[in-house]
Amino acid sequence: MVAFILSRVLQAFIVMLGVAMIAFSLFNYVGDPISNLVGIQTSAEKREQLRESLGLNDPAPVQFARFISRTVQFEFGISYQQKRSVSSIIAERMPATLELSFVSALLALFIGIPMGVYTALNRNSWLSHAMLSLSLVGVSLPTFLIGIMLIFVFAVQLHALPSFGRGQVVDLGFWTTGFLTASGLKALIMPSITLALFQMTLIMRLVRSEMLEVLRTDYIKFARARGLTRRTVNFGYALMNTLVPVITITGLQLGSIIAFAIITETVFQWPGMGLMFIQAIAEVDIPVMSTYLMLIACFFVIINLIVDLLYYFVDPRLRVDRGW
Amino acid sequence: MSEVQIPDTSPARPGLLRQIWQSDLAHSFRQSKVTVVAGIISFGFVFIALFAPWIAPSNPYDMTGISVLNAFLPPVWMEGGDSRFLLGTDSVGRDILSTIMYGSRISLGVGVAAVFFAATLGISLGLISGYIGGRTDAAIMRVAEIQLSFPDILIALLIDGIIRSILGPGTHGNIAFIVVISAISLAYWVQFARTVRSTTMVEKGKEYVQAARVAGKSPGYIMFKHLLPNVMGPVLVIATINLALAIVTEATLSFLGVGLPPTQPSLGTLIRVGNDFLFSGEWWITIFPGITLAIMGLSVNLLGDWLRDALNPKLR
C-alpha cells in the first residue's frame, strides 16, 4: 500500500517536473527574454549587463534550479505585455474563474442528479426520452456554440441578461466577488449554465446508468418485497449506492470545469484565468502562458492524486492488482 | 429463335451491392431512423467538402467576385434580402452560404487529417507497446495514462499554444493548418494506442503469430502484416467517434483565435469572425455557421455511436 501511494506521488512529481521543464524552456528559449523587457534604445552593453545580472548566462541546469526555486515561492516573472508581476495578475484573475467554476459545479450536480434519477425511474416516459435526446445534443455541441446561442437569445433578442463581464464586483481585499451584487449574479447566469451543461449531461447519464444497475440488484428486490415504500427504496437504498461513483467522477470533472472555463470565459469575456491564457497565447506573453500551464497542471495532478488515493481506500479490489 | 426462359432461382450469388445491403451492419443501419438521417447528412457534408468549389454559388475568397456594396445583406426571406445571397452576406459582401460550404470543407478536411495522424501514431505506439511489452510498454502507457488525466481539448490547446509561441507571432497560412492538425492528433492518439495495445496483447499469443515468429519474420513485419489487420475493427469505431471530437476541437481552437486564420476559415473561424457582429444585429453571419457546425458534429457523433453499437454486440 505504501508502495502504491509512493508510486502515485512519484508519478505526480515527475509530471510536474516535466511541465516545469516545458515552461522553463518556453521561458528561456522562445524569443529573447531581454528584448522583451527593455526598449529598443537600450545599448548592447546594458543588455549584456542585464543578462548577466538575471543569470541568463549561467548553465541551463543552474537556471532550471533557480526557476524551480522561484516558482515554489510563487515568483513567476514579469508579464511581457502588462509589465507587472504574473503572480499579481493571477491573484487578480483567480476569483473570477473559481466563482464561475464553483457555481457551474453546483448547477451540474443539483440539476444533473435529479434528472438522472428521474430518467432511471421513469424509463419510458416521454420526458425521459426528451432529456436523453437533449443530453446527446448537449454532449455533441461545442461549448462555445451553446454560449453564443444563449447570448443571441437572452442578450441580443430579449435584452434580459448581460452578455459579457462579471457585472459589479465587491472587493474584499484579497478576493473580488460577484456574489454580493444583483448585476454580478445576473452576469453569472449564462456563463455558469454554459459551463455546467456538459458536466450536467455527463452526471445525468452516469446517475441514470448506475441507478438502473442498482435497481436490478437483489437487495433492491428484497427491499421491495419487504414492503418498503417506493420512496425509501428509490432514494434511501438505490440513490445512496449510486452516489460514490458520482462523487468521484464529479471530483475528477472539477479539473475539466476549470479547463473548459477557458472557452466559456472567452465567449462571455469573463475576466478569469482562462481568458488571460488565451490572450497570452495571442500576444505570445510567455511568462503568463507558462505560469498558467504550470498552475493548471498542478491543479490536475493534485485532483488526480486525491481521486486515485480515494479510489484505493474506497474500492478494496484495487488493492490486489492494478492491471488493465 | 427459341425463347428459353431461365427462371432466376439462384440466390447464391447476389451482387456486391446486394450483399452489402443485406449484411448485419446495413441491417442495423436501416433499423435506426436517426442513424439513417445522420448518415445521409454526413454523406451530404462529405459531398459538399469534396465539391465545394463547383457547387457553391460563388467563390468567397476570390477578391474580384465580391463587392463591399453587398455587405451585411440579410438572408433572403428577411426584408432587404437579395435573391443572389440565400443566407445573406458578411462584412465584406461574401455570400454566407458559400463561406459555409468552403468552411465545412476545411473543418471536415482538418478533422479527417487530424484523426488520420492520431490513428497512425496511436496504432504504431499501441502495436509496439503491446507486442514488445516490458519497459517500452510501461513507458508508453504511463505517458498515455498521464495524458488521459487531462481533458483532450486542454491538451490540444496547450500543444497549440506551445507550438505557436515557438514559431513566434503571425502563424499564418499553411503553418496554421499544420499547427492545428498536429495539436489535435497529439491530443487524440491515446485511445487508439490503448485499444490497439490490448487487442495486440490478445492476438500475439495466438498460433499464427507464433508461427510467423518461428518462421523468422521480423517484429516489424509481424506487427504490420499480421497484427494490424486484426486490430482495425475497433480502430474504425474510435476513428469515427474521434472525428466528431476532432471537428469540434478544431472549431473550438479556431473560435478561440488560436486555430485557422480568417484567410482560410473553418466553421469555427467563421463563427469567431461573425461573433463580432452578433450585437449589431447581423446575427446570420455567426448563427448559420454555428448551426452547420452543430449539425455536422451531431450527425458524425450519431454515426460513430451507431458503429460502436453495431460492431460491438456486447453493448447491445
PDB file of C-alpha atoms in Angstrom, chain A residues 18-223:
ATOM      1  CA  GLY A  18       8.077  17.694 -16.874  1.00  0.00           C
ATOM      2  CA  VAL A  19       5.586  20.541 -17.103  1.00  0.00           C
ATOM      3  CA  ALA A  20       8.004  22.830 -15.289  1.00  0.00           C
ATOM      4  CA  MET A  21      10.684  21.878 -17.788  1.00  0.00           C
ATOM      5  CA  ILE A  22       8.404  22.765 -20.713  1.00  0.00           C
ATOM      6  CA  ALA A  23       7.524  26.048 -19.026  1.00  0.00           C
ATOM      7  CA  PHE A  24      11.174  26.767 -18.374  1.00  0.00           C
ATOM      8  CA  SER A  25      12.228  26.044 -21.954  1.00  0.00           C
ATOM      9  CA  LEU A  26       9.441  28.231 -23.287  1.00  0.00           C
ATOM     10  CA  PHE A  27      10.553  30.961 -20.952  1.00  0.00           C
ATOM     11  CA  ASN A  28      14.220  30.786 -21.819  1.00  0.00           C
ATOM     12  CA  TYR A  29      14.494  29.688 -25.390  1.00  0.00           C
ATOM     13  CA  VAL A  30      11.451  31.129 -27.098  1.00  0.00           C
ATOM     14  CA  GLY A  31      12.254  34.651 -28.128  1.00  0.00           C
ATOM     15  CA  ASP A  32      14.768  36.717 -26.200  1.00  0.00           C
ATOM     16  CA  PRO A  33      13.740  37.405 -22.587  1.00  0.00           C
ATOM     17  CA  ILE A  34      15.890  40.541 -22.533  1.00  0.00           C
ATOM     18  CA  SER A  35      14.461  42.255 -25.584  1.00  0.00           C
ATOM     19  CA  ASN A  36      11.019  41.608 -24.156  1.00  0.00           C
ATOM     20  CA  LEU A  37      11.968  43.508 -21.023  1.00  0.00           C
ATOM     21  CA  VAL A  38      13.852  46.533 -22.332  1.00  0.00           C
ATOM     22  CA  GLY A  39      13.212  49.079 -25.037  1.00  0.00           C
ATOM     23  CA  ILE A  40      14.818  49.244 -28.461  1.00  0.00           C
ATOM     24  CA  GLN A  41      17.218  52.038 -27.461  1.00  0.00           C
ATOM     25  CA  THR A  42      18.986  50.006 -24.788  1.00  0.00           C
ATOM     26  CA  SER A  43      22.627  49.537 -25.729  1.00  0.00           C
ATOM     27  CA  ALA A  44      24.168  46.133 -26.273  1.00  0.00           C
ATOM     28  CA  GLU A  45      26.387  46.699 -23.264  1.00  0.00           C
ATOM     29  CA  LYS A  46      23.427  47.373 -20.989  1.00  0.00           C
ATOM     30  CA  ARG A  47      21.674  44.313 -22.345  1.00  0.00           C
ATOM     31  CA  GLU A  48      24.667  42.163 -21.581  1.00  0.00           C
ATOM     32  CA  GLN A  49      24.802  43.598 -18.083  1.00  0.00           C
ATOM     33  CA  LEU A  50      21.139  42.799 -17.540  1.00  0.00           C
ATOM     34  CA  ARG A  51      21.644  39.330 -18.962  1.00  0.00           C
ATOM     35  CA  GLU A  52      24.461  38.700 -16.504  1.00  0.00           C
ATOM     36  CA  SER A  53      22.539  40.120 -13.532  1.00  0.00           C
ATOM     37  CA  LEU A  54      19.466  37.999 -14.345  1.00  0.00           C
ATOM     38  CA  GLY A  55      21.688  34.938 -14.549  1.00  0.00           C
ATOM     39  CA  LEU A  56      20.810  34.163 -18.146  1.00  0.00           C
ATOM     40  CA  ASN A  57      24.435  33.294 -18.896  1.00  0.00           C
ATOM     41  CA  ASP A  58      24.559  30.508 -16.330  1.00  0.00           C
ATOM     42  CA  PRO A  59      24.442  26.873 -17.446  1.00  0.00           C
ATOM     43  CA  ALA A  60      20.941  25.549 -18.122  1.00  0.00           C
ATOM     44  CA  PRO A  61      20.665  23.202 -15.093  1.00  0.00           C
ATOM     45  CA  VAL A  62      21.554  26.081 -12.758  1.00  0.00           C
ATOM     46  CA  GLN A  63      18.968  28.266 -14.405  1.00  0.00           C
ATOM     47  CA  PHE A  64      16.395  25.497 -14.180  1.00  0.00           C
ATOM     48  CA  ALA A  65      17.081  25.014 -10.479  1.00  0.00           C
ATOM     49  CA  ARG A  66      16.687  28.745  -9.968  1.00  0.00           C
ATOM     50  CA  PHE A  67      13.445  28.669 -11.976  1.00  0.00           C
ATOM     51  CA  ILE A  68      12.061  25.906  -9.761  1.00  0.00           C
ATOM     52  CA  SER A  69      13.027  27.633  -6.545  1.00  0.00           C
ATOM     53  CA  ARG A  70      11.417  30.865  -7.727  1.00  0.00           C
ATOM     54  CA  THR A  71       8.296  29.002  -8.828  1.00  0.00           C
ATOM     55  CA  VAL A  72       7.710  27.360  -5.474  1.00  0.00           C
ATOM     56  CA  GLN A  73       7.926  30.833  -3.948  1.00  0.00           C
ATOM     57  CA  PHE A  74       5.200  31.989  -6.352  1.00  0.00           C
ATOM     58  CA  GLU A  75       7.510  34.245  -8.308  1.00  0.00           C
ATOM     59  CA  PHE A  76       6.609  33.749 -11.933  1.00  0.00           C
ATOM     60  CA  GLY A  77       8.353  36.680 -13.523  1.00  0.00           C
ATOM     61  CA  ILE A  78       7.009  39.782 -15.260  1.00  0.00           C
ATOM     62  CA  SER A  79       4.342  39.751 -17.963  1.00  0.00           C
ATOM     63  CA  TYR A  80       5.773  40.957 -21.273  1.00  0.00           C
ATOM     64  CA  GLN A  81       2.571  42.759 -22.187  1.00  0.00           C
ATOM     65  CA  GLN A  82       1.349  44.188 -18.900  1.00  0.00           C
ATOM     66  CA  LYS A  83       4.800  44.849 -17.396  1.00  0.00           C
ATOM     67  CA  ARG A  84       3.785  43.675 -13.951  1.00  0.00           C
ATOM     68  CA  SER A  85       4.315  40.513 -11.996  1.00  0.00           C
ATOM     69  CA  VAL A  86       2.460  37.441 -13.189  1.00  0.00           C
ATOM     70  CA  SER A  87       1.546  36.432  -9.648  1.00  0.00           C
ATOM     71  CA  SER A  88      -0.393  39.651  -9.140  1.00  0.00           C
ATOM     72  CA  ILE A  89      -2.221  39.139 -12.440  1.00  0.00           C
ATOM     73  CA  ILE A  90      -3.101  35.587 -11.422  1.00  0.00           C
ATOM     74  CA  ALA A  91      -4.260  36.700  -7.995  1.00  0.00           C
ATOM     75  CA  GLU A  92      -6.498  39.245  -9.679  1.00  0.00           C
ATOM     76  CA  ARG A  93      -7.959  36.754 -12.164  1.00  0.00           C
ATOM     77  CA  MET A  94      -8.309  33.691  -9.957  1.00  0.00           C
ATOM     78  CA  PRO A  95     -11.504  34.673  -8.058  1.00  0.00           C
ATOM     79  CA  ALA A  96     -13.453  35.132 -11.293  1.00  0.00           C
ATOM     80  CA  THR A  97     -12.585  31.658 -12.549  1.00  0.00           C
ATOM     81  CA  LEU A  98     -13.118  29.939  -9.216  1.00  0.00           C
ATOM     82  CA  GLU A  99     -16.520  31.549  -8.637  1.00  0.00           C
ATOM     83  CA  LEU A 100     -17.675  30.610 -12.123  1.00  0.00           C
ATOM     84  CA  SER A 101     -16.412  27.036 -11.745  1.00  0.00           C
ATOM     85  CA  PHE A 102     -17.943  26.648  -8.298  1.00  0.00           C
ATOM     86  CA  VAL A 103     -21.403  27.772  -9.418  1.00  0.00           C
ATOM     87  CA  SER A 104     -21.182  25.554 -12.509  1.00  0.00           C
ATOM     88  CA  ALA A 105     -20.227  22.504 -10.467  1.00  0.00           C
ATOM     89  CA  LEU A 106     -23.171  23.088  -8.136  1.00  0.00           C
ATOM     90  CA  LEU A 107     -25.545  23.545 -11.078  1.00  0.00           C
ATOM     91  CA  ALA A 108     -24.274  20.387 -12.737  1.00  0.00           C
ATOM     92  CA  LEU A 109     -24.742  18.355  -9.553  1.00  0.00           C
ATOM     93  CA  PHE A 110     -28.091  19.700  -8.443  1.00  0.00           C
ATOM     94  CA  ILE A 111     -29.708  19.513 -11.865  1.00  0.00           C
ATOM     95  CA  GLY A 112     -27.825  16.507 -13.215  1.00  0.00           C
ATOM     96  CA  ILE A 113     -28.560  14.124 -10.312  1.00  0.00           C
ATOM     97  CA  PRO A 114     -32.358  14.678 -10.183  1.00  0.00           C
ATOM     98  CA  MET A 115     -32.517  14.356 -13.971  1.00  0.00           C
ATOM     99  CA  GLY A 116     -30.554  11.117 -13.813  1.00  0.00           C
ATOM    100  CA  VAL A 117     -32.808   9.733 -11.074  1.00  0.00           C
ATOM    101  CA  TYR A 118     -35.935  10.716 -12.975  1.00  0.00           C
ATOM    102  CA  THR A 119     -34.815   9.137 -16.232  1.00  0.00           C
ATOM    103  CA  ALA A 120     -33.803   5.944 -14.442  1.00  0.00           C
ATOM    104  CA  LEU A 121     -37.084   5.581 -12.542  1.00  0.00           C
ATOM    105  CA  ASN A 122     -39.328   6.557 -15.456  1.00  0.00           C
ATOM    106  CA  ARG A 123     -37.506   4.885 -18.290  1.00  0.00           C
ATOM    107  CA  ASN A 124     -40.275   5.104 -20.827  1.00  0.00           C
ATOM    108  CA  SER A 125     -41.867   8.463 -20.151  1.00  0.00           C
ATOM    109  CA  TRP A 126     -41.622  10.999 -22.939  1.00  0.00           C
ATOM    110  CA  LEU A 127     -39.858  13.403 -20.605  1.00  0.00           C
ATOM    111  CA  SER A 128     -37.049  10.889 -20.089  1.00  0.00           C
ATOM    112  CA  HIS A 129     -36.672  10.438 -23.808  1.00  0.00           C
ATOM    113  CA  ALA A 130     -36.631  14.192 -24.263  1.00  0.00           C
ATOM    114  CA  MET A 131     -33.958  14.583 -21.575  1.00  0.00           C
ATOM    115  CA  LEU A 132     -31.820  11.845 -23.073  1.00  0.00           C
ATOM    116  CA  SER A 133     -32.003  13.267 -26.590  1.00  0.00           C
ATOM    117  CA  LEU A 134     -31.246  16.716 -25.227  1.00  0.00           C
ATOM    118  CA  SER A 135     -28.253  15.349 -23.367  1.00  0.00           C
ATOM    119  CA  LEU A 136     -26.917  13.892 -26.607  1.00  0.00           C
ATOM    120  CA  VAL A 137     -27.188  17.329 -28.165  1.00  0.00           C
ATOM    121  CA  GLY A 138     -25.506  18.798 -25.097  1.00  0.00           C
ATOM    122  CA  VAL A 139     -22.596  16.395 -25.446  1.00  0.00           C
ATOM    123  CA  SER A 140     -22.147  16.886 -29.179  1.00  0.00           C
ATOM    124  CA  LEU A 141     -22.430  20.661 -29.300  1.00  0.00           C
ATOM    125  CA  PRO A 142     -19.261  22.612 -28.691  1.00  0.00           C
ATOM    126  CA  THR A 143     -19.377  24.695 -25.519  1.00  0.00           C
ATOM    127  CA  PHE A 144     -18.774  27.958 -27.292  1.00  0.00           C
ATOM    128  CA  LEU A 145     -21.712  27.407 -29.607  1.00  0.00           C
ATOM    129  CA  ILE A 146     -24.075  26.950 -26.680  1.00  0.00           C
ATOM    130  CA  GLY A 147     -22.719  30.173 -25.195  1.00  0.00           C
ATOM    131  CA  ILE A 148     -23.255  32.082 -28.433  1.00  0.00           C
ATOM    132  CA  MET A 149     -26.794  30.746 -28.780  1.00  0.00           C
ATOM    133  CA  LEU A 150     -27.580  31.806 -25.214  1.00  0.00           C
ATOM    134  CA  ILE A 151     -26.144  35.258 -25.861  1.00  0.00           C
ATOM    135  CA  PHE A 152     -28.142  35.540 -29.049  1.00  0.00           C
ATOM    136  CA  VAL A 153     -31.430  34.661 -27.357  1.00  0.00           C
ATOM    137  CA  PHE A 154     -31.105  36.231 -23.929  1.00  0.00           C
ATOM    138  CA  ALA A 155     -28.828  39.194 -24.523  1.00  0.00           C
ATOM    139  CA  VAL A 156     -29.380  40.241 -28.138  1.00  0.00           C
ATOM    140  CA  GLN A 157     -33.037  39.329 -28.637  1.00  0.00           C
ATOM    141  CA  LEU A 158     -34.546  39.611 -25.158  1.00  0.00           C
ATOM    142  CA  HIS A 159     -32.085  42.069 -23.560  1.00  0.00           C
ATOM    143  CA  ALA A 160     -32.631  40.120 -20.349  1.00  0.00           C
ATOM    144  CA  LEU A 161     -29.090  39.242 -19.306  1.00  0.00           C
ATOM    145  CA  PRO A 162     -25.680  40.828 -19.747  1.00  0.00           C
ATOM    146  CA  SER A 163     -23.539  39.160 -22.377  1.00  0.00           C
ATOM    147  CA  PHE A 164     -20.064  39.912 -21.096  1.00  0.00           C
ATOM    148  CA  GLY A 165     -18.053  40.590 -17.962  1.00  0.00           C
ATOM    149  CA  ARG A 166     -18.767  39.946 -14.298  1.00  0.00           C
ATOM    150  CA  GLY A 167     -21.073  42.863 -13.616  1.00  0.00           C
ATOM    151  CA  GLN A 168     -20.404  44.821 -10.450  1.00  0.00           C
ATOM    152  CA  VAL A 169     -17.963  43.111  -8.124  1.00  0.00           C
ATOM    153  CA  VAL A 170     -17.241  43.723  -4.474  1.00  0.00           C
ATOM    154  CA  ASP A 171     -13.596  43.921  -3.478  1.00  0.00           C
ATOM    155  CA  LEU A 172     -12.907  42.064  -0.264  1.00  0.00           C
ATOM    156  CA  GLY A 173      -9.236  42.922  -0.277  1.00  0.00           C
ATOM    157  CA  PHE A 174      -7.820  39.532  -1.220  1.00  0.00           C
ATOM    158  CA  TRP A 175     -10.824  38.447  -3.257  1.00  0.00           C
ATOM    159  CA  THR A 176     -13.270  40.098  -5.616  1.00  0.00           C
ATOM    160  CA  THR A 177     -16.720  38.586  -5.581  1.00  0.00           C
ATOM    161  CA  GLY A 178     -19.732  38.924  -7.857  1.00  0.00           C
ATOM    162  CA  PHE A 179     -21.994  37.074  -5.430  1.00  0.00           C
ATOM    163  CA  LEU A 180     -22.968  40.176  -3.477  1.00  0.00           C
ATOM    164  CA  THR A 181     -24.463  42.385  -6.154  1.00  0.00           C
ATOM    165  CA  ALA A 182     -27.528  41.882  -8.330  1.00  0.00           C
ATOM    166  CA  SER A 183     -25.625  42.660 -11.516  1.00  0.00           C
ATOM    167  CA  GLY A 184     -22.853  40.281 -10.500  1.00  0.00           C
ATOM    168  CA  LEU A 185     -25.328  37.453 -10.009  1.00  0.00           C
ATOM    169  CA  LYS A 186     -27.106  38.248 -13.254  1.00  0.00           C
ATOM    170  CA  ALA A 187     -23.813  38.209 -15.130  1.00  0.00           C
ATOM    171  CA  LEU A 188     -23.113  34.771 -13.681  1.00  0.00           C
ATOM    172  CA  ILE A 189     -26.252  33.093 -15.047  1.00  0.00           C
ATOM    173  CA  MET A 190     -25.360  32.477 -18.688  1.00  0.00           C
ATOM    174  CA  PRO A 191     -21.660  31.647 -18.270  1.00  0.00           C
ATOM    175  CA  SER A 192     -22.352  29.189 -15.475  1.00  0.00           C
ATOM    176  CA  ILE A 193     -25.118  27.437 -17.426  1.00  0.00           C
ATOM    177  CA  THR A 194     -22.869  27.187 -20.471  1.00  0.00           C
ATOM    178  CA  LEU A 195     -20.051  25.744 -18.433  1.00  0.00           C
ATOM    179  CA  ALA A 196     -22.306  23.415 -16.455  1.00  0.00           C
ATOM    180  CA  LEU A 197     -24.199  21.931 -19.380  1.00  0.00           C
ATOM    181  CA  PHE A 198     -21.603  19.391 -20.449  1.00  0.00           C
ATOM    182  CA  GLN A 199     -20.923  18.163 -16.929  1.00  0.00           C
ATOM    183  CA  MET A 200     -24.647  18.140 -16.235  1.00  0.00           C
ATOM    184  CA  THR A 201     -25.365  15.757 -19.097  1.00  0.00           C
ATOM    185  CA  LEU A 202     -22.430  13.628 -18.048  1.00  0.00           C
ATOM    186  CA  ILE A 203     -23.667  13.372 -14.464  1.00  0.00           C
ATOM    187  CA  MET A 204     -27.203  12.711 -15.624  1.00  0.00           C
ATOM    188  CA  ARG A 205     -26.130   9.801 -17.827  1.00  0.00           C
ATOM    189  CA  LEU A 206     -23.867   8.444 -15.114  1.00  0.00           C
ATOM    190  CA  VAL A 207     -26.552   8.562 -12.422  1.00  0.00           C
ATOM    191  CA  ARG A 208     -29.054   7.001 -14.810  1.00  0.00           C
ATOM    192  CA  SER A 209     -26.876   4.041 -15.752  1.00  0.00           C
ATOM    193  CA  GLU A 210     -25.659   3.451 -12.195  1.00  0.00           C
ATOM    194  CA  MET A 211     -29.203   3.687 -10.895  1.00  0.00           C
ATOM    195  CA  LEU A 212     -30.511   1.201 -13.494  1.00  0.00           C
ATOM    196  CA  GLU A 213     -27.735  -1.165 -12.485  1.00  0.00           C
ATOM    197  CA  VAL A 214     -28.514  -0.892  -8.795  1.00  0.00           C
ATOM    198  CA  LEU A 215     -32.279  -1.221  -9.279  1.00  0.00           C
ATOM    199  CA  ARG A 216     -31.648  -4.638 -10.818  1.00  0.00           C
ATOM    200  CA  THR A 217     -29.806  -5.992  -7.770  1.00  0.00           C
ATOM    201  CA  ASP A 218     -31.218  -8.467  -5.284  1.00  0.00           C
ATOM    202  CA  TYR A 219     -31.193  -6.229  -2.280  1.00  0.00           C
ATOM    203  CA  ILE A 220     -33.464  -3.763  -4.035  1.00  0.00           C
ATOM    204  CA  LYS A 221     -35.851  -6.558  -4.949  1.00  0.00           C
ATOM    205  CA  PHE A 222     -35.733  -7.717  -1.370  1.00  0.00           C
ATOM    206  CA  ALA A 223     -36.343  -4.248  -0.046  1.00  0.00           C
TER     207      ALA A 223
END
